[in-house]
Amino acid sequence: MTEPPGLGHTEKKRLLSGRLRTGRLASWWKSLLHDYAEACKEVAQSVRQRPGKAGLYISLLAGAVGCSLHSPCEESFETSLLEASGTLLLLSPWTRSASSEGHVQRLMKLRNRGQLRFQSLFFFSLVYEAPFDVGVDLYQVHCKYLKPCWTDFPSQVLDVGFWGRWWVLHTKMQDSDINDEEFQHLPEHLRTVSFHNLHSEANEKLFEEKYKPVVLTEQQTQQVKRENQGQLY
C-alpha cells in the first residue's frame, strides 16, 4: 500500500499510526494481551477457589528459586576446603580427629592432582573425583572401554553443595578437635560424654574436690613407707 503523494509530515504520521492500529501486527498484539489477561483471571479464580493448593505451589516455587540462588559455586568449595585445612593445622596432631584429617587430606591430594570436578545442577552442586587431570593425554583417557561407567558415579561423589553449604565437608569437620583414639582404652560408659554429664551436680563436686588437699590414713601411710623401703633395698 503506497502513500498518497503530496502529504505532509503530520499527515504521514497519522497515516502510519492508523495502519499500526488496524494492521496484522496490531491484531496479533491485541490477541496476545487478551490471552494473557484471560490466563491471569483464571489463575486468580483458582487461587480463590483453592488457596491451600495455590499456597503449596507458591511455596515450592519460592523454595526452588531460593535453592538456585543459594547453590554454592566452585570457588566456595575451594574456600571451604582451605579453611578446613587451616583449622586442622592449628590443632595439635594429638587432638585432631582422624576422620576429619583423613577426609581433608584426601581432598587436598585430589585437588593438587587436578582430579576434583565441579558440576552445578541448578538446585544444588556436586564435587566429584575424576580419574585423571584435564591436561592428561593418555590412552586410558580416550579409550571408551577404560572410562568409568555411569553406575560408578555415585561412589565418586565427594561432596554435595546445598543452600550455601558443602554438607559432607561440614559434617566431617564437626568435632575436628576431638581425637577418639585417645579414649579407646577407656570403659564403654566413659567413652561418650553427654550434656547432662558435664553439667551434673556430681561433676561439679568432683571439680571442687580436686583443689582439696589429699589426706592419707594411717594404713595408707604405712603402706607407702613399706613400698619406699622395698625400693631402697
Short mmCIF file of C-alpha atoms in Angstrom, two decimals:
data_model
loop_
_atom_site.label_atom_id
_atom_site.label_comp_id
_atom_site.label_asym_id
_atom_site.label_seq_id
_atom_site.Cartn_x
_atom_site.Cartn_y
_atom_site.Cartn_z
CA MET A 1 0.00 0.00 0.00
CA THR A 2 1.60 3.21 -1.20
CA GLU A 3 1.23 6.59 0.40
CA PRO A 4 -0.71 9.31 -1.49
CA PRO A 5 1.56 11.98 -2.99
CA GLY A 6 1.72 15.45 -1.52
CA LEU A 7 1.23 14.53 2.14
CA GLY A 8 2.98 16.49 4.83
CA HIS A 9 4.96 15.17 7.78
CA THR A 10 1.96 15.31 10.16
CA GLU A 11 -0.33 13.52 7.71
CA LYS A 12 2.26 10.74 7.23
CA LYS A 13 2.43 10.16 10.99
CA ARG A 14 -1.35 9.92 11.23
CA LEU A 15 -1.48 7.51 8.33
CA LEU A 16 1.25 5.32 9.84
CA SER A 17 -0.43 5.23 13.27
CA GLY A 18 -3.71 4.24 11.63
CA ARG A 19 -2.03 1.37 9.81
CA LEU A 20 -0.44 0.16 13.05
CA ARG A 21 -3.81 0.16 14.79
CA THR A 22 -5.64 -1.72 12.05
CA GLY A 23 -2.81 -3.92 10.69
CA ARG A 24 -1.92 -7.57 11.34
CA LEU A 25 0.70 -6.68 13.94
CA ALA A 26 -1.84 -4.72 15.96
CA SER A 27 -4.29 -7.65 15.82
CA TRP A 28 -1.59 -10.06 16.97
CA TRP A 29 -0.66 -7.88 19.93
CA LYS A 30 -4.31 -7.45 20.90
CA SER A 31 -4.93 -11.22 20.84
CA LEU A 32 -1.74 -11.85 22.82
CA LEU A 33 -2.71 -9.37 25.54
CA HIS A 34 -6.22 -10.80 25.62
CA ASP A 35 -4.84 -14.32 26.15
CA TYR A 36 -2.57 -13.14 28.97
CA ALA A 37 -5.44 -11.31 30.62
CA GLU A 38 -7.65 -14.41 30.47
CA ALA A 39 -4.84 -16.55 31.90
CA CYS A 40 -4.37 -14.13 34.79
CA LYS A 41 -8.10 -14.19 35.50
CA GLU A 42 -8.10 -18.00 35.58
CA VAL A 43 -5.14 -18.04 37.94
CA ALA A 44 -6.84 -15.53 40.25
CA GLN A 45 -10.03 -17.61 40.26
CA SER A 46 -8.16 -20.85 41.02
CA VAL A 47 -6.32 -19.13 43.89
CA ARG A 48 -9.64 -18.02 45.39
CA GLN A 49 -11.21 -21.44 44.98
CA ARG A 50 -8.21 -23.48 46.23
CA PRO A 51 -6.00 -21.29 48.43
CA GLY A 52 -4.21 -24.27 50.03
CA LYS A 53 -3.12 -25.74 46.71
CA ALA A 54 -2.05 -22.34 45.44
CA GLY A 55 -0.06 -21.73 48.62
CA LEU A 56 1.69 -25.09 48.18
CA TYR A 57 2.66 -24.26 44.60
CA ILE A 58 3.90 -20.82 45.60
CA SER A 59 5.96 -22.33 48.44
CA LEU A 60 7.51 -24.89 46.09
CA LEU A 61 8.31 -22.20 43.55
CA ALA A 62 9.84 -19.94 46.23
CA GLY A 63 11.86 -22.86 47.59
CA ALA A 64 13.16 -23.72 44.12
CA VAL A 65 14.17 -20.11 43.49
CA GLY A 66 15.86 -19.92 46.91
CA CYS A 67 17.79 -23.15 46.31
CA SER A 68 19.00 -21.94 42.93
CA LEU A 69 20.11 -18.60 44.36
CA HIS A 70 21.96 -20.21 47.30
CA SER A 71 23.56 -23.04 45.34
CA PRO A 72 27.31 -22.83 46.16
CA CYS A 73 29.86 -22.33 43.42
CA GLU A 74 33.25 -23.90 42.78
CA GLU A 75 35.12 -21.04 44.46
CA SER A 76 33.12 -21.56 47.66
CA PHE A 77 34.24 -25.19 47.84
CA GLU A 78 37.85 -24.13 47.34
CA THR A 79 37.48 -21.60 50.16
CA SER A 80 35.79 -24.10 52.48
CA LEU A 81 38.49 -26.70 51.84
CA LEU A 82 41.33 -24.28 52.55
CA GLU A 83 39.60 -23.07 55.72
CA ALA A 84 39.18 -26.67 56.92
CA SER A 85 42.84 -27.41 56.20
CA GLY A 86 43.93 -24.30 58.09
CA THR A 87 41.73 -25.23 61.05
CA LEU A 88 43.35 -28.65 61.30
CA LEU A 89 46.86 -27.17 61.04
CA LEU A 90 46.18 -25.03 64.10
CA LEU A 91 45.38 -28.14 66.15
CA SER A 92 47.91 -30.43 67.76
CA PRO A 93 48.37 -33.79 65.98
CA TRP A 94 47.33 -35.49 69.23
CA THR A 95 43.96 -33.74 69.32
CA ARG A 96 42.96 -33.82 65.65
CA SER A 97 40.10 -36.05 64.62
CA ALA A 98 41.36 -38.86 62.41
CA SER A 99 38.16 -38.77 60.35
CA SER A 100 38.40 -35.02 59.69
CA GLU A 101 42.09 -35.11 58.86
CA GLY A 102 41.75 -38.12 56.55
CA HIS A 103 38.91 -36.55 54.59
CA VAL A 104 40.61 -33.16 54.20
CA GLN A 105 43.94 -34.77 53.25
CA ARG A 106 42.22 -36.82 50.55
CA LEU A 107 40.52 -33.74 49.10
CA MET A 108 43.80 -31.80 49.13
CA LYS A 109 45.61 -34.61 47.29
CA LEU A 110 42.91 -34.79 44.63
CA ARG A 111 42.98 -31.00 44.33
CA ASN A 112 46.74 -30.96 43.82
CA ARG A 113 46.46 -33.70 41.22
CA GLY A 114 43.70 -31.84 39.35
CA GLN A 115 41.16 -34.61 39.89
CA LEU A 116 38.42 -32.54 41.50
CA ARG A 117 35.47 -31.69 39.28
CA PHE A 118 32.57 -29.32 39.94
CA GLN A 119 29.07 -29.63 38.50
CA SER A 120 26.17 -27.27 39.12
CA LEU A 121 22.69 -28.83 38.91
CA PHE A 122 20.73 -25.57 39.37
CA PHE A 123 19.21 -26.52 42.74
CA PHE A 124 22.41 -27.99 44.21
CA SER A 125 26.03 -28.61 43.27
CA LEU A 126 28.31 -31.63 43.22
CA VAL A 127 32.04 -32.15 43.63
CA TYR A 128 33.26 -35.50 42.36
CA GLU A 129 36.52 -37.31 41.68
CA ALA A 130 37.83 -37.63 38.13
CA PRO A 131 40.28 -40.41 37.18
CA PHE A 132 42.75 -38.01 35.52
CA ASP A 133 43.69 -34.36 35.28
CA VAL A 134 42.21 -32.26 32.48
CA GLY A 135 45.59 -31.86 30.78
CA VAL A 136 46.43 -35.57 30.78
CA ASP A 137 46.56 -37.09 27.28
CA LEU A 138 46.88 -40.83 27.87
CA TYR A 139 45.38 -43.82 26.14
CA GLN A 140 43.15 -44.51 29.15
CA VAL A 141 41.55 -41.08 28.74
CA HIS A 142 40.44 -41.65 25.14
CA CYS A 143 39.57 -45.35 25.26
CA LYS A 144 35.84 -45.72 25.81
CA TYR A 145 36.25 -49.18 27.32
CA LEU A 146 38.50 -47.86 30.10
CA LYS A 147 36.40 -44.84 31.02
CA PRO A 148 34.38 -45.12 34.27
CA CYS A 149 30.74 -46.15 33.89
CA TRP A 150 27.80 -44.05 34.95
CA THR A 151 26.96 -46.67 37.55
CA ASP A 152 30.24 -45.84 39.32
CA PHE A 153 29.44 -42.12 39.54
CA PRO A 154 27.70 -42.20 42.97
CA SER A 155 30.85 -43.64 44.54
CA GLN A 156 32.91 -40.82 43.02
CA VAL A 157 30.82 -38.01 44.52
CA LEU A 158 32.81 -36.30 47.28
CA ASP A 159 30.53 -33.51 48.42
CA VAL A 160 27.08 -32.02 47.90
CA GLY A 161 26.55 -28.26 47.99
CA PHE A 162 23.09 -27.11 49.02
CA TRP A 163 21.77 -23.84 50.44
CA GLY A 164 25.20 -22.20 50.63
CA ARG A 165 27.00 -25.05 52.41
CA TRP A 166 29.06 -28.10 51.48
CA TRP A 167 27.44 -30.68 53.72
CA VAL A 168 29.92 -33.57 53.64
CA LEU A 169 32.86 -31.32 54.49
CA HIS A 170 30.81 -29.55 57.16
CA THR A 171 29.85 -32.89 58.73
CA LYS A 172 33.40 -34.22 58.65
CA MET A 173 34.71 -31.08 60.38
CA GLN A 174 32.29 -31.45 63.28
CA ASP A 175 34.31 -32.16 66.46
CA SER A 176 37.53 -31.92 64.46
CA ASP A 177 39.43 -31.14 67.68
CA ILE A 178 38.45 -34.43 69.37
CA ASN A 179 40.68 -37.45 68.81
CA ASP A 180 38.58 -40.53 69.50
CA GLU A 181 41.67 -42.74 69.63
CA GLU A 182 42.66 -41.14 72.94
CA PHE A 183 39.61 -42.66 74.60
CA GLN A 184 39.64 -46.12 73.05
CA HIS A 185 41.23 -47.69 76.18
CA LEU A 186 38.53 -46.29 78.49
CA PRO A 187 35.49 -48.33 79.53
CA GLU A 188 32.48 -48.16 77.27
CA HIS A 189 30.42 -45.96 79.59
CA LEU A 190 33.24 -43.39 79.80
CA ARG A 191 33.87 -43.03 76.05
CA THR A 192 30.88 -40.79 75.48
CA VAL A 193 30.03 -37.68 77.49
CA SER A 194 26.59 -36.10 77.29
CA PHE A 195 25.42 -32.61 78.16
CA HIS A 196 23.99 -33.82 81.46
CA ASN A 197 27.32 -35.34 82.47
CA LEU A 198 29.09 -32.04 82.00
CA HIS A 199 26.51 -30.04 83.95
CA SER A 200 25.59 -32.55 86.67
CA GLU A 201 25.86 -31.90 90.41
CA ALA A 202 28.22 -34.85 90.87
CA ASN A 203 30.57 -33.46 88.26
CA GLU A 204 30.60 -30.07 89.98
CA LYS A 205 31.51 -31.73 93.29
CA LEU A 206 34.36 -33.64 91.66
CA PHE A 207 35.60 -30.40 90.12
CA GLU A 208 35.69 -28.76 93.55
CA GLU A 209 37.32 -31.73 95.24
CA LYS A 210 40.38 -31.64 93.01
CA TYR A 211 41.50 -28.45 94.78
CA LYS A 212 41.28 -30.03 98.24
CA PRO A 213 44.45 -31.43 99.88
CA VAL A 214 44.96 -35.19 99.83
CA VAL A 215 44.58 -36.76 103.31
CA LEU A 216 46.10 -40.22 103.80
CA THR A 217 45.03 -42.62 106.51
CA GLU A 218 47.49 -44.33 108.87
CA GLN A 219 47.23 -47.56 106.91
CA GLN A 220 47.96 -45.82 103.63
CA THR A 221 50.94 -44.02 105.20
CA GLN A 222 52.44 -47.31 106.47
CA GLN A 223 51.93 -48.90 103.06
CA VAL A 224 53.73 -46.04 101.33
CA LYS A 225 56.64 -46.36 103.79
CA ARG A 226 56.94 -50.09 103.15
CA GLU A 227 56.91 -49.55 99.40
CA ASN A 228 59.64 -46.91 99.67
CA GLN A 229 61.79 -49.17 101.88
CA GLY A 230 61.37 -52.03 99.42
CA GLN A 231 62.56 -49.81 96.56
CA LEU A 232 65.62 -48.77 98.56
CA TYR A 233 66.70 -52.35 99.23
#
